[in-house]
Short mmCIF file of C-alpha atoms and ligand atoms in Angstrom, two decimals:
data_model
loop_
_atom_site.label_atom_id
_atom_site.label_comp_id
_atom_site.label_asym_id
_atom_site.label_seq_id
_atom_site.Cartn_x
_atom_site.Cartn_y
_atom_site.Cartn_z
CA MET T 1 6.92 5.29 27.35
CA ASN T 2 3.92 5.98 29.56
CA GLY T 3 0.49 6.66 28.17
CA PRO T 4 -1.45 9.78 28.95
CA ILE T 5 -3.93 7.85 31.04
CA SER T 6 -2.99 6.39 34.40
CA LEU T 7 -3.08 2.64 34.20
CA LYS T 8 -5.39 0.67 36.38
CA ARG T 9 -6.19 -2.96 36.37
CA GLY T 10 -9.17 -5.01 37.29
CA TYR T 11 -11.81 -3.27 35.18
CA ARG T 12 -15.31 -4.60 35.00
CA THR T 13 -16.39 -4.87 31.38
CA GLY T 14 -18.82 -1.96 31.62
CA ALA T 15 -16.20 0.25 33.26
CA LEU T 16 -13.43 -0.17 30.67
CA PRO T 17 -12.03 3.33 30.07
CA LEU T 18 -13.00 3.48 26.39
CA GLY T 19 -11.77 6.32 24.23
CA ASN T 20 -11.98 6.56 20.47
CA SER T 21 -9.32 8.71 18.90
CA PHE T 22 -10.06 7.28 15.46
CA ALA T 23 -13.51 8.84 15.77
CA GLY T 24 -11.69 12.17 16.18
CA LEU T 25 -10.65 12.05 12.52
CA PRO T 26 -12.85 13.88 9.99
CA PRO T 27 -16.32 12.32 9.63
CA THR T 28 -15.54 11.08 6.10
CA PHE T 29 -13.25 8.44 7.64
CA PHE T 30 -16.01 6.40 9.23
CA THR T 31 -19.67 5.96 10.00
CA ARG T 32 -20.96 6.05 13.54
CA LEU T 33 -23.29 3.14 14.17
CA MET T 34 -24.33 0.53 16.70
CA PRO T 35 -23.58 -3.19 16.48
CA THR T 36 -26.59 -5.34 15.60
CA PRO T 37 -27.45 -7.70 18.49
CA LEU T 38 -27.51 -11.47 18.11
CA PRO T 39 -30.04 -13.64 19.95
CA ALA T 40 -28.97 -15.45 23.14
CA PRO T 41 -25.20 -15.25 22.77
CA TYR T 42 -22.87 -17.62 24.60
CA LEU T 43 -19.14 -17.64 25.21
CA VAL T 44 -17.14 -19.88 22.87
CA GLY T 45 -13.63 -18.98 23.96
CA ALA T 46 -11.67 -16.20 25.63
CA SER T 47 -8.00 -15.40 26.08
CA ALA T 48 -6.91 -14.52 29.60
CA SER T 49 -3.62 -13.11 28.35
CA ALA T 50 -5.43 -10.81 25.90
CA ALA T 51 -7.75 -9.71 28.71
CA GLN T 52 -4.73 -8.89 30.84
CA LEU T 53 -3.47 -6.54 28.15
CA ILE T 54 -6.45 -4.27 28.70
CA GLY T 55 -6.62 -4.77 32.45
CA LEU T 56 -9.90 -6.62 32.44
CA ALA T 57 -10.69 -8.13 35.84
CA PRO T 58 -10.24 -11.88 36.12
CA GLY T 59 -13.63 -13.50 36.25
CA GLU T 60 -15.23 -11.15 33.72
CA PHE T 61 -15.47 -13.96 31.16
CA ALA T 62 -18.10 -15.61 33.31
CA THR T 63 -20.35 -12.55 33.40
CA ARG T 64 -23.38 -11.84 31.25
CA GLU T 65 -22.14 -8.30 30.77
CA PHE T 66 -18.92 -9.54 29.13
CA ILE T 67 -20.77 -11.83 26.73
CA GLU T 68 -23.40 -9.23 25.86
CA THR T 69 -20.83 -6.47 25.39
CA PHE T 70 -18.53 -8.47 23.17
CA THR T 71 -21.39 -9.69 21.03
CA GLY T 72 -22.54 -6.12 20.48
CA ASN T 73 -25.80 -6.57 22.36
CA ARG T 74 -24.89 -4.04 25.03
CA THR T 75 -22.72 -1.03 24.33
CA PRO T 76 -20.70 0.63 27.08
CA GLU T 77 -22.04 4.13 27.82
CA ASN T 78 -18.82 5.89 26.89
CA ALA T 79 -18.36 4.01 23.60
CA VAL T 80 -18.47 5.74 20.21
CA PRO T 81 -18.70 2.74 17.88
CA VAL T 82 -17.66 3.32 14.26
CA ALA T 83 -17.02 1.40 11.04
CA ALA T 84 -14.07 2.71 9.02
CA VAL T 85 -13.81 3.18 5.28
CA TYR T 86 -10.85 1.88 3.28
CA SER T 87 -10.13 0.59 -0.20
CA GLY T 88 -7.59 -1.81 -1.60
CA HIS T 89 -5.99 -3.92 -4.27
CA GLN T 90 -7.38 -7.43 -4.21
CA PHE T 91 -5.33 -10.10 -6.00
CA GLY T 92 -3.42 -7.36 -7.74
CA VAL T 93 -6.48 -5.53 -9.05
CA TRP T 94 -7.80 -2.20 -7.79
CA ALA T 95 -11.04 -3.08 -6.01
CA GLY T 96 -12.18 0.42 -5.08
CA GLN T 97 -14.00 1.08 -1.84
CA LEU T 98 -14.17 -1.67 0.75
CA GLY T 99 -14.23 -0.80 4.45
CA ASP T 100 -15.30 -2.43 7.69
CA GLY T 101 -18.11 -4.47 6.18
CA ARG T 102 -18.67 -6.45 9.34
CA ALA T 103 -16.27 -5.08 11.92
CA ILE T 104 -17.25 -2.37 14.37
CA LEU T 105 -14.67 -0.47 16.37
CA LEU T 106 -15.90 -0.08 19.94
CA GLY T 107 -13.03 2.18 20.94
CA GLU T 108 -9.59 1.98 22.49
CA VAL T 109 -8.40 1.22 26.00
CA PRO T 110 -4.98 1.80 27.56
CA ASP T 111 -2.57 -1.12 27.18
CA CYS T 112 -1.59 -2.28 30.68
CA SER T 113 1.22 -4.55 29.56
CA ASP T 114 4.88 -4.00 28.83
CA SER T 115 4.23 -4.65 25.12
CA GLY T 116 5.36 -1.13 24.25
CA ASN T 117 1.91 -0.29 22.95
CA ILE T 118 -0.04 2.48 24.58
CA TRP T 119 -3.53 1.56 23.41
CA GLN T 120 -5.48 -1.40 22.23
CA GLU T 121 -8.46 -0.85 19.97
CA LEU T 122 -11.35 -3.24 20.45
CA GLN T 123 -13.13 -4.37 17.33
CA LEU T 124 -16.19 -6.60 17.08
CA LYS T 125 -15.90 -8.67 13.90
CA GLY T 126 -19.22 -10.03 12.69
CA ALA T 127 -21.33 -7.46 14.57
CA GLY T 128 -23.76 -6.69 11.76
CA LEU T 129 -24.28 -4.63 8.63
CA THR T 130 -22.40 -1.38 8.04
CA PRO T 131 -22.50 1.05 5.10
CA TYR T 132 -19.45 -0.85 3.78
CA SER T 133 -21.00 -4.32 3.80
CA ARG T 134 -21.55 -4.32 0.02
CA MET T 135 -23.07 -7.74 -0.81
CA GLY T 136 -22.19 -9.22 2.58
CA ASP T 137 -24.46 -9.83 5.55
CA GLY T 138 -22.23 -8.21 8.15
CA ARG T 139 -21.79 -11.50 9.96
CA ALA T 140 -18.99 -13.97 10.59
CA VAL T 141 -19.48 -17.69 11.10
CA LEU T 142 -18.39 -19.70 14.12
CA ARG T 143 -15.86 -21.65 12.02
CA SER T 144 -13.88 -18.66 10.79
CA SER T 145 -14.16 -16.84 14.12
CA ILE T 146 -12.63 -19.77 15.99
CA ARG T 147 -9.86 -19.98 13.40
CA GLU T 148 -9.02 -16.29 13.74
CA PHE T 149 -9.26 -16.46 17.54
CA LEU T 150 -6.90 -19.40 17.85
CA CYS T 151 -4.44 -18.27 15.21
CA SER T 152 -4.14 -14.72 16.56
CA GLU T 153 -3.20 -16.04 19.96
CA ALA T 154 -1.01 -18.78 18.45
CA MET T 155 0.95 -16.21 16.44
CA HIS T 156 1.38 -14.13 19.56
CA GLY T 157 2.66 -17.25 21.31
CA LEU T 158 5.16 -17.69 18.48
CA GLY T 159 6.38 -14.15 19.06
CA ILE T 160 5.12 -12.90 15.69
CA PRO T 161 3.52 -9.44 15.45
CA THR T 162 -0.24 -9.86 15.19
CA SER T 163 -3.61 -8.47 16.13
CA ARG T 164 -4.80 -10.20 19.29
CA ALA T 165 -8.08 -11.92 20.06
CA LEU T 166 -10.00 -11.36 23.27
CA CYS T 167 -12.93 -13.71 22.77
CA VAL T 168 -15.44 -15.37 20.52
CA THR T 169 -19.13 -15.45 21.29
CA GLY T 170 -21.66 -17.47 19.35
CA SER T 171 -25.39 -17.45 18.70
CA ASP T 172 -27.74 -20.01 17.21
CA GLN T 173 -28.75 -17.53 14.54
CA TYR T 174 -28.11 -19.00 11.13
CA VAL T 175 -26.17 -17.26 8.40
CA MET T 176 -25.88 -18.55 4.87
CA ARG T 177 -22.53 -19.53 3.41
CA GLU T 178 -22.02 -22.59 1.17
CA THR T 179 -24.22 -24.26 3.77
CA PRO T 180 -26.09 -22.71 6.69
CA GLU T 181 -23.77 -22.02 9.61
CA THR T 182 -24.21 -20.22 12.92
CA ALA T 183 -23.09 -16.66 13.57
CA ALA T 184 -20.30 -15.60 15.90
CA VAL T 185 -18.52 -12.42 16.91
CA LEU T 186 -14.76 -12.21 17.36
CA THR T 187 -13.42 -9.40 19.52
CA ARG T 188 -9.97 -8.53 18.29
CA MET T 189 -7.43 -6.01 19.47
CA ALA T 190 -4.62 -4.01 17.88
CA PRO T 191 -3.22 -0.54 18.55
CA THR T 192 -4.83 0.38 15.23
CA PHE T 193 -6.58 -1.42 12.38
CA VAL T 194 -5.43 1.15 9.79
CA ARG T 195 -4.35 -0.69 6.64
CA PHE T 196 -2.37 0.11 3.51
CA GLY T 197 -5.77 0.32 1.84
CA SER T 198 -6.82 3.10 4.23
CA PHE T 199 -4.20 5.31 2.55
CA GLU T 200 -4.97 4.07 -0.94
CA HIS T 201 -8.58 5.05 -0.35
CA TRP T 202 -7.78 8.77 -0.10
CA PHE T 203 -5.10 8.67 -2.77
CA TYR T 204 -7.33 7.11 -5.42
CA ASN T 205 -10.18 9.44 -4.49
CA ASP T 206 -7.82 12.37 -4.90
CA LYS T 207 -8.44 13.59 -1.33
CA MET T 208 -5.07 14.97 -0.33
CA GLU T 209 -6.23 16.61 2.89
CA GLU T 210 -7.65 13.35 4.17
CA LEU T 211 -4.52 11.51 3.06
CA ARG T 212 -2.39 13.90 5.08
CA ALA T 213 -4.73 13.75 8.08
CA LEU T 214 -4.47 9.95 8.13
CA ALA T 215 -0.69 9.95 7.78
CA ASP T 216 -0.38 12.54 10.54
CA TYR T 217 -2.71 10.55 12.77
CA VAL T 218 -0.69 7.37 12.28
CA ILE T 219 2.66 9.10 12.78
CA ASP T 220 1.63 11.08 15.85
CA ARG T 221 -0.02 8.16 17.52
CA PHE T 222 2.09 5.18 16.57
CA TYR T 223 5.39 6.46 15.21
CA PRO T 224 5.95 9.75 17.12
CA ILE T 225 9.72 9.36 16.78
CA LEU T 226 9.37 9.89 13.01
CA ARG T 227 8.14 13.45 13.54
CA THR T 228 11.72 14.60 13.83
CA ALA T 229 12.73 13.05 10.49
CA ASP T 230 13.48 15.37 7.56
CA ASN T 231 10.55 13.89 5.70
CA PRO T 232 8.22 12.15 8.19
CA TYR T 233 6.06 10.64 5.43
CA GLN T 234 9.06 9.08 3.77
CA ALA T 235 10.21 7.88 7.19
CA LEU T 236 6.79 6.32 7.73
CA LEU T 237 7.02 4.42 4.45
CA GLN T 238 10.55 3.34 5.32
CA GLU T 239 9.49 2.04 8.71
CA VAL T 240 6.41 0.23 7.41
CA THR T 241 8.48 -1.33 4.62
CA GLN T 242 10.97 -2.61 7.16
CA ARG T 243 8.31 -3.96 9.50
CA SER T 244 6.50 -5.68 6.64
CA ALA T 245 9.75 -7.26 5.42
CA HIS T 246 10.54 -8.50 8.92
CA LEU T 247 7.02 -9.85 9.28
CA MET T 248 7.49 -11.87 6.09
CA ALA T 249 10.73 -13.36 7.42
CA HIS T 250 8.86 -14.44 10.56
CA TRP T 251 5.99 -15.93 8.59
CA GLN T 252 8.34 -17.88 6.30
CA SER T 253 10.36 -19.11 9.25
CA VAL T 254 7.39 -20.87 10.85
CA GLY T 255 5.68 -21.83 7.59
CA PHE T 256 2.73 -19.49 8.10
CA MET T 257 0.69 -18.66 5.03
CA HIS T 258 -1.81 -15.81 5.19
CA GLY T 259 -3.76 -16.66 2.08
CA VAL T 260 -5.21 -13.22 1.23
CA MET T 261 -2.44 -10.64 1.29
CA ASN T 262 -4.49 -7.91 -0.35
CA THR T 263 -3.53 -4.34 0.49
CA ASP T 264 -6.65 -4.02 2.65
CA ASN T 265 -5.28 -6.81 4.83
CA MET T 266 -1.85 -5.23 5.36
CA SER T 267 -1.42 -3.51 8.71
CA ILE T 268 0.25 -0.11 8.88
CA LEU T 269 1.94 -1.41 12.04
CA GLY T 270 3.36 -4.51 10.36
CA LEU T 271 1.04 -6.86 12.22
CA THR T 272 -0.47 -10.07 10.93
CA LEU T 273 -4.03 -8.97 10.24
CA ASP T 274 -7.33 -10.37 8.96
CA TYR T 275 -7.02 -14.09 9.37
CA GLY T 276 -9.00 -15.91 6.69
CA PRO T 277 -7.91 -18.97 4.75
CA PHE T 278 -4.48 -19.09 6.45
CA GLY T 279 -2.49 -22.26 7.01
CA PHE T 280 0.74 -23.61 8.44
CA MET T 281 2.99 -25.51 6.07
CA GLU T 282 2.88 -29.25 6.63
CA ALA T 283 4.56 -31.34 3.87
CA PHE T 284 7.03 -28.75 2.61
CA ASP T 285 6.16 -27.35 -0.79
CA PRO T 286 7.15 -23.76 -1.52
CA GLN T 287 4.41 -23.57 -4.16
CA HIS T 288 1.76 -24.46 -1.61
CA ILE T 289 -1.41 -22.36 -1.83
CA CYS T 290 -3.41 -22.40 1.40
CA ASN T 291 -6.38 -20.48 -0.02
CA HIS T 292 -8.48 -22.78 -2.16
CA THR T 293 -9.86 -19.75 -4.04
CA ASP T 294 -6.38 -18.48 -5.05
CA ARG T 295 -6.07 -20.55 -8.22
CA GLN T 296 -3.04 -18.70 -9.57
CA GLY T 297 -1.07 -19.01 -6.36
CA ARG T 298 -0.51 -15.28 -6.03
CA TYR T 299 -0.28 -15.76 -2.27
CA SER T 300 1.49 -19.12 -2.22
CA TYR T 301 4.18 -19.65 0.42
CA ARG T 302 7.07 -18.75 -1.84
CA MET T 303 5.34 -15.64 -3.17
CA GLN T 304 4.55 -14.06 0.20
CA PRO T 305 7.68 -11.88 0.54
CA GLN T 306 7.31 -10.62 -3.02
CA MET T 307 3.64 -9.89 -2.52
CA ALA T 308 4.35 -7.97 0.67
CA GLU T 309 6.86 -5.93 -1.28
CA TRP T 310 4.29 -5.33 -4.00
CA ASN T 311 1.91 -4.12 -1.31
CA CYS T 312 4.54 -1.76 0.08
CA TYR T 313 4.88 -0.27 -3.42
CA ALA T 314 1.11 0.22 -3.48
CA LEU T 315 1.41 2.04 -0.16
CA GLY T 316 4.31 4.06 -1.56
CA GLN T 317 2.16 5.08 -4.51
CA ALA T 318 -0.50 6.32 -2.11
CA LEU T 319 2.00 8.22 0.04
CA LEU T 320 3.84 9.72 -2.92
CA PRO T 321 1.96 13.04 -2.89
CA LEU T 322 2.94 13.51 0.75
CA ILE T 323 6.53 12.34 0.35
CA GLY T 324 6.95 14.68 -2.58
CA SER T 325 9.19 12.83 -5.02
CA VAL T 326 9.43 9.50 -6.76
CA GLU T 327 13.10 9.22 -5.79
CA ALA T 328 12.41 9.64 -2.10
CA THR T 329 9.54 7.17 -2.31
CA ARG T 330 11.69 4.60 -4.12
CA ALA T 331 14.47 5.09 -1.62
CA ALA T 332 12.12 4.16 1.22
CA LEU T 333 10.91 1.03 -0.56
CA GLU T 334 14.17 -0.15 -2.00
CA PRO T 335 15.57 -1.87 1.13
CA PHE T 336 12.61 -4.28 1.39
CA GLN T 337 14.51 -7.31 0.06
CA ALA T 338 17.60 -6.52 2.11
CA HIS T 339 15.53 -6.22 5.30
CA TYR T 340 13.72 -9.44 4.50
CA LEU T 341 16.83 -11.43 3.70
CA ALA T 342 18.77 -10.12 6.68
CA ARG T 343 16.01 -11.04 9.13
CA LEU T 344 15.42 -14.41 7.47
CA ASP T 345 19.12 -15.15 7.70
CA ILE T 346 19.11 -14.48 11.43
CA LEU T 347 16.01 -16.62 11.93
CA LEU T 348 17.39 -19.52 9.88
CA HIS T 349 20.66 -19.50 11.76
CA ALA T 350 18.72 -19.64 15.01
CA LYS T 351 16.49 -22.41 13.69
CA LEU T 352 19.59 -24.49 12.94
CA GLY T 353 21.26 -23.59 16.21
CA LEU T 354 24.13 -21.79 14.50
CA VAL T 355 25.66 -18.95 16.47
CA SER T 356 28.09 -17.75 13.80
CA THR T 357 27.57 -17.03 10.12
CA GLN T 358 29.58 -18.20 7.15
CA PRO T 359 29.09 -17.34 3.50
CA SER T 360 28.46 -21.01 2.70
CA ASP T 361 25.54 -21.24 5.15
CA GLN T 362 23.09 -20.30 2.42
CA LEU T 363 24.09 -23.47 0.54
CA LEU T 364 23.36 -25.52 3.65
CA PHE T 365 19.93 -23.88 3.96
CA ASP T 366 19.14 -24.31 0.27
CA ALA T 367 20.11 -27.98 0.38
CA MET T 368 17.93 -28.45 3.46
CA PHE T 369 14.84 -26.86 1.88
CA GLY T 370 15.47 -28.76 -1.34
CA LEU T 371 15.49 -32.06 0.57
CA MET T 372 12.43 -31.10 2.59
CA GLU T 373 10.59 -30.36 -0.62
CA ALA T 374 11.70 -33.49 -2.45
CA ASN T 375 10.71 -35.64 0.52
CA HIS T 376 7.52 -33.80 1.45
CA VAL T 377 8.84 -33.35 4.95
CA ASP T 378 6.58 -31.81 7.58
CA PHE T 379 7.88 -28.29 8.21
CA THR T 380 7.21 -28.03 11.96
CA LEU T 381 8.26 -31.56 12.83
CA PHE T 382 11.51 -31.27 10.87
CA PHE T 383 12.77 -28.25 12.76
CA ARG T 384 11.58 -29.51 16.12
CA LEU T 385 13.24 -32.91 15.67
CA LEU T 386 16.37 -31.21 14.37
CA CYS T 387 16.79 -29.76 17.87
CA ASP T 388 17.59 -33.27 19.13
CA LEU T 389 20.25 -34.08 16.57
CA GLN T 390 23.57 -34.90 18.18
CA LEU T 391 27.05 -34.38 16.82
CA ASP T 392 28.09 -37.95 17.53
CA GLY T 393 25.88 -40.99 17.32
CA ASP T 394 22.64 -41.33 15.37
CA GLY T 395 20.40 -42.37 18.24
CA GLN T 396 18.54 -39.11 18.59
CA ALA T 397 18.18 -38.58 14.84
CA ALA T 398 16.10 -41.67 14.09
CA SER T 399 12.68 -40.02 14.01
CA LEU T 400 14.09 -37.07 12.12
CA ARG T 401 15.62 -39.39 9.53
CA ASP T 402 12.30 -41.23 9.28
CA LEU T 403 10.69 -38.07 7.87
CA PHE T 404 12.70 -38.60 4.69
CA ILE T 405 12.01 -41.08 1.94
CA ASP T 406 15.56 -40.66 0.69
CA ARG T 407 17.46 -41.44 3.89
CA ALA T 408 20.85 -41.42 2.19
CA ALA T 409 20.28 -37.86 1.00
CA PHE T 410 19.31 -36.83 4.51
CA ASP T 411 22.43 -38.53 5.93
CA ALA T 412 24.61 -36.62 3.48
CA TRP T 413 23.04 -33.33 4.48
CA ALA T 414 23.31 -34.20 8.19
CA THR T 415 27.02 -34.87 7.73
CA GLN T 416 27.48 -31.40 6.26
CA TYR T 417 25.38 -29.86 9.02
CA ARG T 418 27.32 -31.66 11.76
CA SER T 419 30.63 -30.54 10.35
CA ARG T 420 29.33 -26.96 10.25
CA LEU T 421 28.27 -27.28 13.89
CA ARG T 422 31.67 -28.69 14.88
CA GLN T 423 33.37 -25.66 13.36
CA GLU T 424 31.78 -23.52 16.03
CA ASN T 425 32.23 -26.08 18.82
CA SER T 426 28.51 -26.41 19.22
CA SER T 427 27.32 -28.22 22.35
CA ASP T 428 24.42 -30.64 21.89
CA LEU T 429 22.69 -29.61 25.07
CA GLN T 430 23.02 -25.86 24.67
CA ARG T 431 22.05 -26.01 21.03
CA ARG T 432 18.98 -28.12 21.74
CA LEU T 433 17.75 -25.74 24.41
CA ALA T 434 18.32 -22.70 22.20
CA MET T 435 16.72 -24.31 19.14
CA GLN T 436 13.66 -25.31 21.14
CA THR T 437 12.98 -21.65 21.87
CA VAL T 438 12.66 -20.83 18.15
CA ASN T 439 11.36 -24.06 16.58
CA PRO T 440 7.80 -24.52 17.83
CA LYS T 441 6.53 -27.94 18.76
CA TYR T 442 2.91 -26.87 18.33
CA VAL T 443 1.31 -24.90 15.50
CA LEU T 444 -2.35 -24.48 14.54
CA ARG T 445 -2.61 -27.22 11.96
CA ASN T 446 -5.82 -26.96 9.94
CA TYR T 447 -7.07 -30.30 11.16
CA LEU T 448 -6.59 -29.31 14.82
CA ALA T 449 -8.70 -26.20 14.24
CA GLN T 450 -11.25 -28.34 12.40
CA VAL T 451 -11.65 -30.75 15.33
CA ALA T 452 -12.19 -27.83 17.71
CA ILE T 453 -14.68 -26.22 15.30
CA GLU T 454 -16.74 -29.37 14.88
CA LYS T 455 -16.97 -29.84 18.64
CA ALA T 456 -17.89 -26.18 19.07
CA GLN T 457 -20.61 -26.53 16.45
CA ASN T 458 -22.07 -29.12 18.84
CA LYS T 459 -21.72 -26.69 21.76
CA ASP T 460 -18.65 -28.38 23.21
CA PHE T 461 -16.11 -25.57 23.55
CA SER T 462 -13.55 -27.56 25.53
CA GLU T 463 -11.29 -28.19 22.53
CA VAL T 464 -11.11 -24.46 21.73
CA ALA T 465 -9.90 -23.83 25.28
CA LYS T 466 -7.48 -26.74 25.16
CA LEU T 467 -5.95 -25.69 21.83
CA LEU T 468 -5.62 -22.12 23.06
CA ALA T 469 -3.74 -23.31 26.15
CA ILE T 470 -1.39 -25.47 24.08
CA LEU T 471 -0.73 -22.83 21.42
CA GLU T 472 -0.01 -20.11 23.96
CA LYS T 473 3.18 -22.02 24.79
CA PRO T 474 4.20 -23.47 21.44
CA PHE T 475 7.86 -23.91 22.36
CA ASP T 476 7.20 -25.87 25.58
CA GLU T 477 7.43 -29.64 25.43
CA GLN T 478 4.01 -30.19 27.07
CA PRO T 479 4.52 -33.99 26.88
CA GLU T 480 0.91 -34.58 27.90
CA HIS T 481 -0.15 -32.97 24.59
CA ALA T 482 2.38 -34.71 22.34
CA ALA T 483 -0.42 -36.00 20.11
CA TYR T 484 -1.05 -32.38 19.01
CA ALA T 485 2.48 -32.22 17.60
CA GLU T 486 2.21 -35.30 15.41
CA LEU T 487 1.76 -35.58 11.65
CA PRO T 488 -1.77 -34.74 10.50
CA PRO T 489 -4.14 -37.69 9.95
CA ASP T 490 -4.95 -38.76 6.38
CA TRP T 491 -8.35 -37.03 6.36
CA ALA T 492 -6.63 -33.68 6.89
CA SER T 493 -5.47 -33.61 3.27
CA GLN T 494 -9.13 -33.33 2.20
CA LEU T 495 -9.64 -30.07 4.10
CA GLU T 496 -10.15 -27.05 1.90
CA VAL T 497 -10.00 -23.52 3.19
CA SER T 498 -11.43 -20.65 1.16
CA CYS T 499 -12.28 -16.99 1.62
CA SER T 500 -15.80 -17.95 2.72
CA SER T 501 -16.08 -16.80 6.29
P1 AMP N 601 -11.59 -10.03 3.79
O1 AMP N 601 -11.21 -10.76 2.56
O2 AMP N 601 -12.21 -10.90 4.86
O3 AMP N 601 -10.47 -9.22 4.34
O4 AMP N 601 -12.77 -9.03 3.40
C1 AMP N 601 -12.71 -8.12 2.33
C2 AMP N 601 -13.82 -7.12 2.46
O5 AMP N 601 -15.10 -7.74 2.45
C3 AMP N 601 -13.78 -6.27 3.72
O6 AMP N 601 -14.21 -4.99 3.38
C4 AMP N 601 -14.78 -6.97 4.61
O7 AMP N 601 -15.32 -6.10 5.57
C5 AMP N 601 -15.82 -7.39 3.62
N1 AMP N 601 -16.60 -8.57 4.06
C6 AMP N 601 -16.18 -9.86 4.13
N2 AMP N 601 -17.17 -10.65 4.58
C7 AMP N 601 -18.24 -9.87 4.81
C8 AMP N 601 -19.58 -10.09 5.27
N3 AMP N 601 -20.02 -11.31 5.59
N4 AMP N 601 -20.39 -9.02 5.37
C9 AMP N 601 -19.98 -7.80 5.04
N5 AMP N 601 -18.75 -7.53 4.59
C10 AMP N 601 -17.88 -8.53 4.48
MG1 MG N 602 -9.87 -7.81 5.24
#
């Protein structure tokens, strides 16, 4: 589908064709305001592939205008910057009004890629106080900005729906967290940053006109096909439920843990959104909690699909007045589990290089995860090394087998797996090539991010650039970077990630 605006490429930063359709919503949806400048900003990292999406000219990263603009120090003439209001359930509890406490929407630009999106909104995260900052300072620290930058682009590299990251800029201005840290601004992009909590906001404030205006805006702009449905609001809930279920299958399949799946962090487009204390599973433990602050494990790995479903119900509650009946609302939500399981099944078959399905496959998967858990096997390494397993001869399986303490148990499972592969006349070579396109060699392990952050805190940004380059192609062998695919060092187990950002 073509956008309404003719697509050009090679924009200078100041000439980006910025619109702001979100600012066309009623004024109660947002506050117009300017970003607060930061002193002497410098470029920490930038993604050329994200820049390409919006047709930014190559070479812009090196300009002062780019750095100043994406720190919020200089605002393009045609920009109508706003901060949006939303609410949400946090850790299962109604939290009331939240909103863009530190993110400022600069506007939207046409998407020049074949991504299927028509626009990309540009948001400056960490650009200063807004009326929704509550107790916060409106800032983001370099540490969390680098983590969000790298993980957004890494998830995109993995083929998982996500907001994108254009760049991070830093400043020597201090901000207070547990210790003093320096401030940074992350420029992120998504067709929209509307969240489940954006709908809950109007529902819980009993503002039905605003609720309808938001739903109509989202449908017309992002789901126009749903206009023809008998009940477009029900169709919207159905579609978002399906996308969220599919997103969970993708997260689980690469061991991604979000850490703070509150309804204000759930994208109405089914994108991974608001990277905070996320992590990738290392030693497999379904109970693993990546967010140090989440004592109860509400958002542990194994709980993620259920929590996404819970969030969809919260969205359903908010859309109920528009949908019109509890039955129709329930009907839209009900298929969540089926969507999730169906997509997960496809992904697991692909991860194991199976091209057919058999009813007993689930037993094979369960046994595999059980063994991975019992042996604390590294999630990413297991699946990547599994690509090399051969039907005959154990030569290629040695390093895979070495991941297990109980080698005999692994051998027994491998025998079952091989016999399953033989049933479909699997070829070692074809299977390996196919499996390597779905089992990443490189993921953003916490310790890798930490190394890049510590260097960046000393003004050496080379590791940020290097990690970005590696994670953009997570399925490629990249033998020169093999060290980045190894087990984490011992010190990595001491790393704690919390909501502090
Ligand atoms: P998060 O858990 O990062 O998704 O944030 C939850 C809410 O707190 C959102 O409304 C954020 O905008 C807000 N928030 C988080 N950190 C800050 C900060 N440093 N200053 C202002 N608001 C913040
Ligand atoms: Mg958030």
